[in-house]
Amino acid sequence: MAVALERELDTFRRELPRLLQEGNQGKFVLIHRDQVDSVWDSLDAALEAGYDRFGLEAFMVKEITALENPRYLSRNVKRCP
Amino acid sequence: MPLVSGAITEHGAVIGVQVGVSESRRRLLVKHGMPVPSPVTVFAQIDTGAFATLFTPEIFGRLGAPPFRTISVRTPSTKRGEPCQCDQYDVSVTLASGDLTEYFPSVHAIAAEDFDSEEEIQALIGRDVLARCNFFYLGRERRFQIGF
């Protein structure tokens, strides 16, 4: 379902080992296309930086973590076939 | 504290909401001389079991809002150990009832396809928005109140 940010996700997966090694566990990375732009302490700070730097272009914010714990929703997000 | 009161229906506690572009995106659109999409009005079910607010992908499409994040999510239909990745969007939400409105300039909502077009409900208000309100479920009176 997350096709729109596929390029940014690929960048994240490629750069994650380095980001973790640099001690950024728990912080939030700002990614634009194939590049890591910056790392921030909070989601909101990274989001605002994304608007400031990239305006109306697509960008991605992602938590830097070795293991992403899934969140729970009480409703399905995709239709059942 | 302004209070919105409503009846508990077969869908639970339902409230009218307007979804628009986030305040940050609105400012950028104005800055660049581009039109700001009109907010979309839907009926939303208040869901304390949802960590985030949900809207259909069509709503985000009408706003022209791109996702800014993906998150891993478990739902009633996902298998154990196999969560799905969901797009997350930055939008504004206005809760409305009569003359009372409350505007939330930035809500990180999830796209969910699991609403039928014939359903009255086209959205869920989750704990991300409820954290900014006081919600009272008056079961015996079959009413609810939400205070801003």
Short mmCIF file of C-alpha atoms in Angstrom, two decimals:
data_model
loop_
_atom_site.label_atom_id
_atom_site.label_comp_id
_atom_site.label_asym_id
_atom_site.label_seq_id
_atom_site.Cartn_x
_atom_site.Cartn_y
_atom_site.Cartn_z
CA MET A 1 0.00 0.00 0.00
CA ALA A 2 2.93 2.38 0.68
CA VAL A 3 3.87 2.74 -2.99
CA ALA A 4 4.13 6.52 -2.93
CA LEU A 5 7.21 6.50 -0.69
CA GLU A 6 8.85 3.42 -2.17
CA ARG A 7 11.98 5.30 -3.29
CA GLU A 8 12.37 6.93 0.11
CA LEU A 9 11.81 3.58 1.83
CA ASP A 10 14.56 2.03 -0.25
CA THR A 11 16.84 4.88 0.84
CA PHE A 12 15.90 4.31 4.46
CA ARG A 13 16.61 0.58 4.33
CA ARG A 14 19.96 1.21 2.65
CA GLU A 15 21.03 3.86 5.15
CA LEU A 16 19.58 2.34 8.33
CA PRO A 17 22.70 0.39 9.39
CA ARG A 18 24.83 3.52 9.16
CA LEU A 19 22.27 5.66 10.97
CA LEU A 20 22.11 3.15 13.81
CA GLN A 21 25.86 2.84 14.00
CA GLU A 22 26.09 6.60 14.36
CA GLY A 23 23.96 6.45 17.49
CA ASN A 24 20.66 7.71 16.08
CA GLN A 25 18.40 5.00 17.54
CA GLY A 26 15.02 6.55 18.41
CA LYS A 27 15.57 9.71 16.41
CA PHE A 28 13.78 10.64 13.18
CA VAL A 29 15.39 10.81 9.77
CA LEU A 30 14.25 13.14 7.00
CA ILE A 31 14.65 11.60 3.54
CA HIS A 32 14.18 13.17 0.14
CA ARG A 33 14.29 10.79 -2.81
CA ASP A 34 17.64 8.97 -2.63
CA GLN A 35 19.22 11.14 0.06
CA VAL A 36 19.20 11.30 3.82
CA ASP A 37 18.79 15.00 4.52
CA SER A 38 19.01 15.25 8.30
CA VAL A 39 18.25 13.63 11.64
CA TRP A 40 15.94 15.12 14.28
CA ASP A 41 14.99 14.41 17.86
CA SER A 42 11.25 14.44 17.24
CA LEU A 43 8.76 13.54 14.51
CA ASP A 44 7.28 17.03 14.49
CA ALA A 45 10.69 18.69 14.12
CA ALA A 46 11.56 16.43 11.20
CA LEU A 47 8.20 17.06 9.57
CA GLU A 48 8.57 20.84 9.83
CA ALA A 49 12.09 20.58 8.45
CA GLY A 50 10.66 18.63 5.53
CA TYR A 51 8.20 21.40 4.74
CA ASP A 52 10.90 24.07 5.13
CA ARG A 53 13.44 22.34 2.90
CA PHE A 54 11.30 20.58 0.32
CA GLY A 55 8.11 22.61 0.27
CA LEU A 56 5.37 20.84 -1.63
CA GLU A 57 7.62 18.02 -2.87
CA ALA A 58 7.26 14.57 -1.37
CA PHE A 59 9.58 13.64 1.48
CA MET A 60 9.60 10.98 4.16
CA VAL A 61 10.10 11.00 7.90
CA LYS A 62 10.92 7.71 9.57
CA GLU A 63 11.91 6.67 13.05
CA ILE A 64 15.44 5.26 13.21
CA THR A 65 15.07 1.92 14.90
CA ALA A 66 16.45 -1.55 14.39
CA LEU A 67 13.04 -3.08 15.03
CA GLU A 68 9.81 -1.24 14.32
CA ASN A 69 7.10 -2.37 16.72
CA PRO A 70 3.76 -2.44 14.91
CA ARG A 71 0.88 -0.32 16.20
CA TYR A 72 -2.59 -1.79 16.58
CA LEU A 73 -5.71 -0.62 14.75
CA SER A 74 -9.19 -1.93 15.50
CA ARG A 75 -10.23 -1.62 11.87
CA ASN A 76 -8.73 -3.18 8.76
CA VAL A 77 -6.76 -0.86 6.54
CA LYS A 78 -7.21 -2.93 3.39
CA ARG A 79 -10.40 -4.47 2.08
CA CYS A 80 -10.69 -8.20 2.57
CA PRO A 81 -10.67 -10.01 -0.81
CA MET B 1 -14.91 23.90 27.89
CA PRO B 2 -17.29 23.71 24.93
CA LEU B 3 -19.13 20.38 24.84
CA VAL B 4 -20.56 18.59 21.83
CA SER B 5 -23.25 16.09 22.71
CA GLY B 6 -24.71 13.36 20.53
CA ALA B 7 -26.68 10.14 20.63
CA ILE B 8 -25.03 6.71 20.63
CA THR B 9 -26.16 5.12 17.34
CA GLU B 10 -25.67 1.66 15.88
CA HIS B 11 -22.28 2.99 14.77
CA GLY B 12 -21.40 4.21 18.27
CA ALA B 13 -20.37 7.81 18.87
CA VAL B 14 -20.38 9.58 15.51
CA ILE B 15 -19.33 13.14 14.84
CA GLY B 16 -19.05 15.27 11.73
CA VAL B 17 -15.49 16.21 10.76
CA GLN B 18 -13.85 18.30 8.08
CA VAL B 19 -10.54 17.10 6.70
CA GLY B 20 -8.27 19.60 5.02
CA VAL B 21 -4.63 20.06 4.14
CA SER B 22 -2.41 20.60 7.15
CA GLU B 23 -1.74 24.17 8.26
CA SER B 24 1.89 23.86 7.13
CA ARG B 25 0.87 22.68 3.66
CA ARG B 26 -1.83 25.36 3.44
CA ARG B 27 0.75 28.08 4.12
CA LEU B 28 3.02 26.65 1.42
CA LEU B 29 0.20 26.52 -1.14
CA VAL B 30 -0.69 30.14 -0.40
CA LYS B 31 2.97 31.16 -0.57
CA HIS B 32 3.28 29.63 -4.03
CA GLY B 33 0.00 31.10 -5.25
CA MET B 34 -1.61 27.70 -5.61
CA PRO B 35 -5.23 26.91 -4.76
CA VAL B 36 -5.93 25.39 -1.37
CA PRO B 37 -8.19 22.33 -1.74
CA SER B 38 -11.52 22.67 -0.03
CA PRO B 39 -11.96 20.58 3.13
CA VAL B 40 -13.88 17.33 2.82
CA THR B 41 -16.74 16.65 5.23
CA VAL B 42 -17.31 13.11 6.53
CA PHE B 43 -18.92 11.34 9.44
CA ALA B 44 -16.37 9.77 11.77
CA GLN B 45 -16.74 7.17 14.46
CA ILE B 46 -14.93 7.94 17.69
CA ASP B 47 -12.71 4.93 18.36
CA THR B 48 -10.66 4.73 21.53
CA GLY B 49 -9.16 1.48 20.21
CA ALA B 50 -7.45 3.26 17.32
CA PHE B 51 -4.09 4.86 18.04
CA ALA B 52 -4.48 7.08 14.98
CA THR B 53 -7.24 8.76 13.01
CA LEU B 54 -8.25 7.02 9.77
CA PHE B 55 -9.63 8.31 6.49
CA THR B 56 -10.16 6.67 3.12
CA PRO B 57 -7.42 7.08 0.49
CA GLU B 58 -9.89 8.99 -1.68
CA ILE B 59 -10.02 11.78 0.88
CA PHE B 60 -6.27 12.23 0.82
CA GLY B 61 -6.43 12.15 -2.97
CA ARG B 62 -9.00 14.94 -3.05
CA LEU B 63 -6.73 17.03 -0.88
CA GLY B 64 -3.70 16.32 -3.05
CA ALA B 65 -1.81 15.48 0.12
CA PRO B 66 1.15 13.09 -0.27
CA PRO B 67 2.07 10.71 2.56
CA PHE B 68 5.04 11.69 4.69
CA ARG B 69 5.63 8.47 6.57
CA THR B 70 4.98 4.73 6.58
CA ILE B 71 4.30 2.83 9.75
CA SER B 72 3.89 -0.82 10.62
CA VAL B 73 0.35 -1.71 11.67
CA ARG B 74 -1.49 -4.76 13.00
CA THR B 75 -5.21 -5.04 12.29
CA PRO B 76 -7.90 -7.67 12.90
CA SER B 77 -7.04 -9.28 9.57
CA THR B 78 -3.25 -9.28 9.68
CA LYS B 79 -1.55 -12.50 10.62
CA ARG B 80 0.67 -12.68 13.65
CA GLY B 81 4.14 -11.51 12.75
CA GLU B 82 2.94 -10.06 9.43
CA PRO B 83 1.93 -6.44 10.00
CA CYS B 84 1.22 -4.24 7.01
CA GLN B 85 2.88 -0.95 6.10
CA CYS B 86 0.51 2.00 6.02
CA ASP B 87 0.88 5.45 4.58
CA GLN B 88 0.54 8.29 7.05
CA TYR B 89 -0.56 11.77 6.05
CA ASP B 90 -0.34 15.20 7.65
CA VAL B 91 -3.79 16.81 7.47
CA SER B 92 -5.96 19.22 9.41
CA VAL B 93 -9.10 18.07 11.17
CA THR B 94 -12.01 20.17 12.32
CA LEU B 95 -14.56 18.60 14.65
CA ALA B 96 -17.93 20.20 14.14
CA SER B 97 -21.33 20.08 15.74
CA GLY B 98 -23.79 22.87 15.16
CA ASP B 99 -22.02 26.13 15.88
CA LEU B 100 -19.20 24.48 17.78
CA THR B 101 -15.95 23.71 15.98
CA GLU B 102 -12.48 22.75 17.07
CA TYR B 103 -9.58 22.95 14.63
CA PHE B 104 -6.54 20.69 14.78
CA PRO B 105 -3.93 22.06 12.34
CA SER B 106 -1.83 18.91 12.13
CA VAL B 107 -3.12 15.35 12.51
CA HIS B 108 -1.07 12.38 11.33
CA ALA B 109 -3.83 10.24 9.83
CA ILE B 110 -3.68 6.76 8.32
CA ALA B 111 -5.19 5.72 4.99
CA ALA B 112 -7.71 2.88 5.36
CA GLU B 113 -9.70 1.29 2.55
CA ASP B 114 -12.04 -0.64 4.82
CA PHE B 115 -15.03 1.68 4.56
CA ASP B 116 -17.91 0.88 2.21
CA SER B 117 -19.16 3.80 0.13
CA GLU B 118 -22.68 3.04 1.41
CA GLU B 119 -21.58 3.27 5.02
CA GLU B 120 -22.47 6.35 7.00
CA ILE B 121 -19.01 6.18 8.55
CA GLN B 122 -16.07 7.17 6.36
CA ALA B 123 -13.52 7.82 9.07
CA LEU B 124 -12.37 7.01 12.58
CA ILE B 125 -11.25 9.53 15.14
CA GLY B 126 -8.45 7.89 17.08
CA ARG B 127 -6.54 8.56 20.26
CA ASP B 128 -4.24 11.03 18.49
CA VAL B 129 -7.13 13.51 18.31
CA LEU B 130 -8.86 12.30 21.49
CA ALA B 131 -5.68 13.14 23.41
CA ARG B 132 -6.55 16.78 22.76
CA CYS B 133 -10.18 16.44 23.96
CA ASN B 134 -12.22 15.05 26.81
CA PHE B 135 -14.53 12.24 25.73
CA PHE B 136 -17.44 11.05 27.87
CA TYR B 137 -19.39 7.90 27.00
CA LEU B 138 -22.74 8.05 28.84
CA GLY B 139 -23.90 4.51 28.15
CA ARG B 140 -27.05 4.51 30.29
CA GLU B 141 -28.26 7.67 28.62
CA ARG B 142 -27.13 6.42 25.22
CA ARG B 143 -25.33 9.68 24.65
CA PHE B 144 -21.76 10.86 24.38
CA GLN B 145 -20.05 14.17 24.97
CA ILE B 146 -16.79 15.45 23.65
CA GLY B 147 -15.23 18.55 25.10
CA PHE B 148 -12.61 20.77 23.50
#
